[in-house]
Amino acid sequence: MKFSILIANYNNGKFFKDCYDSILAQEYKNWETIIVDDKSTDDSVEVIKKIIGTDGRFKFYENNSNYGVGVTKAKLIELANGEVCGYVDPDDIIKPKALKSAVETLQ
């Protein structure tokens, strides 16, 4: 069961590294991360792209205008390929068993 981690970003690039590290530390390994930037006005796009590099598990998209969190989160769901989706804010971290626990509960 693939887990899609959905991140709506707006001007939170400076906090993203801790979030990224917590995703990489997950015990459950069948995941993807979809990030949509909602036309940040700071250097978030460059910061996040640099952090995720070429890791194919992370997919980064940019809105062509600032649409707000509701539209951005709806877009995240449309882009997700997992059977299970969960939102994470770019300035949050998740515990290493978070995805595993969610999947086990659903199963």
XYZ file of N, CA and C in Angstrom:
321
model
N 0.855 -1.170 0.000
C 0.000 0.000 0.000
C 0.903 1.236 0.000
N 0.781 2.047 -1.044
C 1.597 3.259 -1.132
C 0.948 4.389 -0.347
N 1.771 5.114 0.381
C 1.332 6.254 1.184
C 1.817 7.535 0.509
N 0.878 8.423 0.189
C 1.231 9.720 -0.397
C 1.251 10.777 0.693
N 2.430 11.339 0.915
C 2.606 12.433 1.870
C 2.404 13.720 1.079
N 1.448 14.526 1.502
C 1.056 15.719 0.750
C 1.466 16.976 1.504
N 2.238 17.831 0.832
C 2.751 19.046 1.465
C 2.392 20.265 0.622
N 1.577 21.144 1.204
C 1.258 22.431 0.589
C 2.225 23.455 1.182
N 3.011 24.073 0.337
C 4.009 25.022 0.838
C 3.695 26.450 0.407
N 3.887 27.363 1.343
C 3.878 28.785 1.042
C 4.834 29.462 2.022
N 5.991 29.878 1.511
C 7.003 30.605 2.291
C 7.515 29.835 3.508
N 7.591 28.512 3.419
C 8.098 27.715 4.534
C 9.357 26.936 4.190
N 10.017 27.283 3.118
C 11.226 26.579 2.716
C 12.285 26.534 3.802
N 12.385 27.593 4.565
C 13.417 27.662 5.607
C 13.205 26.624 6.708
N 11.991 26.077 6.806
C 11.691 25.073 7.824
C 11.666 23.655 7.263
N 11.740 23.496 5.953
C 11.475 22.222 5.306
C 12.496 21.127 5.615
N 13.739 21.451 5.896
C 14.778 20.429 6.085
C 14.413 19.441 7.189
N 13.877 19.906 8.303
C 13.495 18.999 9.388
C 12.347 18.094 8.951
N 11.402 18.627 8.211
C 10.294 17.836 7.678
C 10.844 16.746 6.753
N 11.704 17.136 5.856
C 12.345 16.214 4.912
C 13.066 15.083 5.645
N 13.864 15.431 6.631
C 14.598 14.423 7.396
C 13.648 13.449 8.084
N 12.535 13.957 8.590
C 11.578 13.076 9.271
C 10.885 12.133 8.279
N 10.699 12.571 7.055
C 10.119 11.696 6.033
C 11.113 10.586 5.679
N 12.361 10.947 5.505
C 13.381 9.948 5.178
C 13.562 8.928 6.294
N 13.256 9.297 7.524
C 13.434 8.416 8.677
C 12.267 7.447 8.894
N 11.282 7.463 8.021
C 10.114 6.608 8.202
C 10.480 5.118 8.125
N 9.931 4.343 9.050
C 10.120 2.893 9.028
C 9.374 2.267 7.849
N 8.222 2.812 7.516
C 7.441 2.340 6.373
C 8.060 2.952 5.117
N 8.405 2.123 4.167
C 9.203 2.603 3.032
C 8.435 2.806 1.729
N 7.177 2.387 1.656
C 6.426 2.523 0.406
C 5.646 3.834 0.425
N 6.336 4.910 0.106
C 5.727 6.242 0.128
C 6.238 7.089 -1.018
N 5.489 8.136 -1.266
C 5.901 9.215 -2.162
C 5.558 10.522 -1.445
N 6.240 11.568 -1.807
C 5.917 12.883 -1.254
C 5.619 13.827 -2.406
N 4.445 14.437 -2.341
C 4.027 15.414 -3.341
C 4.055 16.782 -2.660
N 4.760 17.715 -3.270
C 4.857 19.075 -2.740
C 4.320 20.026 -3.800
N 3.408 20.900 -3.394
C 2.940 21.956 -4.288
C 3.229 23.287 -3.610
N 3.998 24.113 -4.289
C 4.285 25.456 -3.784
C 3.229 26.414 -4.318
N 2.631 27.181 -3.411
C 1.542 28.092 -3.759
C 2.057 29.504 -4.050
N 3.010 29.570 -4.979
C 3.581 30.849 -5.445
C 4.230 31.620 -4.296
N 5.153 30.937 -3.604
C 5.879 31.574 -2.507
C 6.567 32.849 -2.967
N 6.686 33.789 -2.046
C 7.336 35.068 -2.346
C 8.760 35.129 -1.784
N 9.194 34.047 -1.160
C 10.558 33.984 -0.656
C 11.351 32.991 -1.514
N 12.420 32.436 -0.984
C 13.259 31.509 -1.748
C 12.882 30.045 -1.524
N 11.647 29.787 -1.092
C 11.207 28.426 -0.779
C 11.409 27.446 -1.924
N 11.072 27.841 -3.138
C 11.179 26.932 -4.280
C 12.615 26.448 -4.431
N 13.556 27.353 -4.423
C 14.965 26.987 -4.584
C 15.448 26.145 -3.413
N 15.061 26.516 -2.206
C 15.490 25.789 -1.003
C 14.980 24.356 -1.040
N 13.702 24.186 -1.305
C 13.106 22.842 -1.298
C 13.668 21.994 -2.437
N 13.793 22.561 -3.617
C 14.358 21.810 -4.739
C 15.775 21.346 -4.430
N 16.540 22.177 -3.776
C 17.913 21.806 -3.417
C 17.912 20.659 -2.405
N 17.006 20.721 -1.439
C 16.949 19.683 -0.411
C 16.542 18.338 -1.012
N 15.505 18.308 -1.838
C 15.025 17.028 -2.368
C 15.904 16.502 -3.496
N 16.640 17.373 -4.150
C 17.563 16.950 -5.196
C 16.891 16.100 -6.257
N 17.482 14.970 -6.573
C 16.970 14.098 -7.632
C 16.251 12.867 -7.077
N 15.910 12.891 -5.802
C 15.209 11.764 -5.183
C 13.820 11.637 -5.810
N 13.608 10.594 -6.580
C 12.367 10.397 -7.315
C 11.138 10.177 -6.454
N 11.324 9.943 -5.173
C 10.171 9.778 -4.277
C 9.510 11.110 -3.965
N 10.216 12.200 -4.257
C 9.688 13.545 -4.027
C 9.325 14.158 -5.371
N 8.088 14.649 -5.467
C 7.634 15.311 -6.692
C 7.231 16.730 -6.331
N 7.802 17.680 -7.053
C 7.615 19.088 -6.724
C 6.879 19.796 -7.855
N 5.836 20.534 -7.485
C 5.050 21.303 -8.450
C 4.884 22.731 -7.934
N 4.642 23.647 -8.855
C 4.426 25.042 -8.482
C 3.118 25.544 -9.081
N 2.312 26.196 -8.259
C 1.140 26.890 -8.787
C 1.604 28.101 -9.583
N 0.892 28.464 -10.641
C 1.284 29.638 -11.423
C 0.725 30.931 -10.832
N -0.051 30.804 -9.767
C -0.586 31.948 -9.045
C -0.810 31.497 -7.609
N -1.010 32.429 -6.693
C -1.301 32.083 -5.308
C -2.801 31.800 -5.194
N -3.139 30.526 -5.042
C -4.540 30.100 -5.010
C -5.082 29.889 -3.598
N -4.207 29.804 -2.629
C -4.650 29.541 -1.262
C -4.545 28.065 -0.916
N -4.648 27.799 0.361
C -4.393 26.451 0.862
C -5.442 25.439 0.403
N -6.703 25.828 0.301
C -7.748 24.886 -0.108
C -7.536 24.345 -1.510
N -7.300 25.241 -2.443
C -7.056 24.834 -3.828
C -5.771 24.028 -3.927
N -4.753 24.454 -3.207
C -3.460 23.757 -3.251
C -3.585 22.348 -2.691
N -4.309 22.185 -1.596
C -4.484 20.840 -1.032
C -5.325 19.950 -1.944
N -6.291 20.513 -2.626
C -7.074 19.733 -3.592
C -6.179 19.260 -4.739
N -5.281 20.130 -5.177
C -4.345 19.764 -6.248
C -3.429 18.636 -5.792
N -3.010 18.681 -4.542
C -2.154 17.625 -4.003
C -2.825 16.265 -4.126
N -4.094 16.204 -3.780
C -4.824 14.936 -3.866
C -4.884 14.454 -5.314
N -5.123 15.365 -6.244
C -5.176 14.995 -7.661
C -3.845 14.421 -8.149
N -2.735 14.919 -7.622
C -1.406 14.488 -8.053
C -0.929 13.210 -7.374
N -1.576 12.814 -6.287
C -1.148 11.661 -5.496
C -1.419 10.346 -6.230
N -0.512 9.400 -6.040
C -0.652 8.065 -6.616
C -0.885 6.988 -5.566
N -0.809 7.348 -4.298
C -0.951 6.364 -3.234
C -2.385 5.980 -2.942
N -2.531 4.824 -2.327
C -3.845 4.383 -1.877
C -4.271 5.128 -0.611
N -3.290 5.639 0.111
C -3.524 6.381 1.344
C -2.836 7.735 1.210
N -3.501 8.799 1.665
C -2.922 10.141 1.631
C -2.940 10.750 3.020
N -1.931 11.547 3.300
C -1.895 12.289 4.546
C -1.171 13.605 4.345
N -1.730 14.654 4.928
C -1.113 15.978 4.831
C -0.066 16.165 5.919
N 1.033 16.786 5.550
C 2.071 17.207 6.489
C 2.417 18.639 6.123
N 2.510 19.496 7.112
C 2.935 20.867 6.842
C 4.450 20.902 6.690
N 4.964 21.797 5.848
C 6.400 21.827 5.596
C 7.234 22.240 6.807
N 6.586 22.781 7.828
C 7.330 23.171 9.034
C 7.087 22.187 10.174
N 6.567 20.997 9.857
C 6.333 19.960 10.862
C 7.260 18.779 10.637
N 7.365 17.941 11.660
C 8.069 16.670 11.525
C 7.100 15.564 11.926
N 7.356 14.370 11.402
C 6.545 13.219 11.777
C 7.454 12.159 12.398
N 6.917 11.437 13.351
C 7.697 10.399 14.039
C 7.975 9.243 13.095
N 9.062 8.508 13.321
C 9.469 7.436 12.406
C 8.426 6.348 12.156
N 7.515 6.139 13.084
C 6.498 5.100 12.912
C 5.169 5.651 12.410
N 5.094 6.921 12.066
C 3.827 7.555 11.698
C 3.142 6.866 10.518
N 3.858 6.670 9.427
C 3.246 6.048 8.251
C 2.910 4.586 8.512
N 3.822 3.877 9.152
C 3.608 2.461 9.464
C 2.361 2.289 10.321
N 2.212 3.109 11.317
C 1.054 3.039 12.205
C -0.251 3.314 11.451
N -0.238 4.305 10.580
C -1.438 4.638 9.812
C -1.825 3.493 8.882
N -0.860 2.935 8.185
C -1.138 1.848 7.259
C -1.636 0.607 8.014
N -0.995 0.277 9.120
C -1.431 -0.875 9.905
C -2.858 -0.700 10.416
N -3.205 0.490 10.833
C -4.562 0.770 11.300
C -5.557 0.579 10.171
N -5.230 1.063 8.989
C -6.126 0.931 7.846
C -6.274 -0.510 7.378
N -5.204 -1.273 7.497
C -5.255 -2.668 7.065
C -6.072 -3.489 8.041
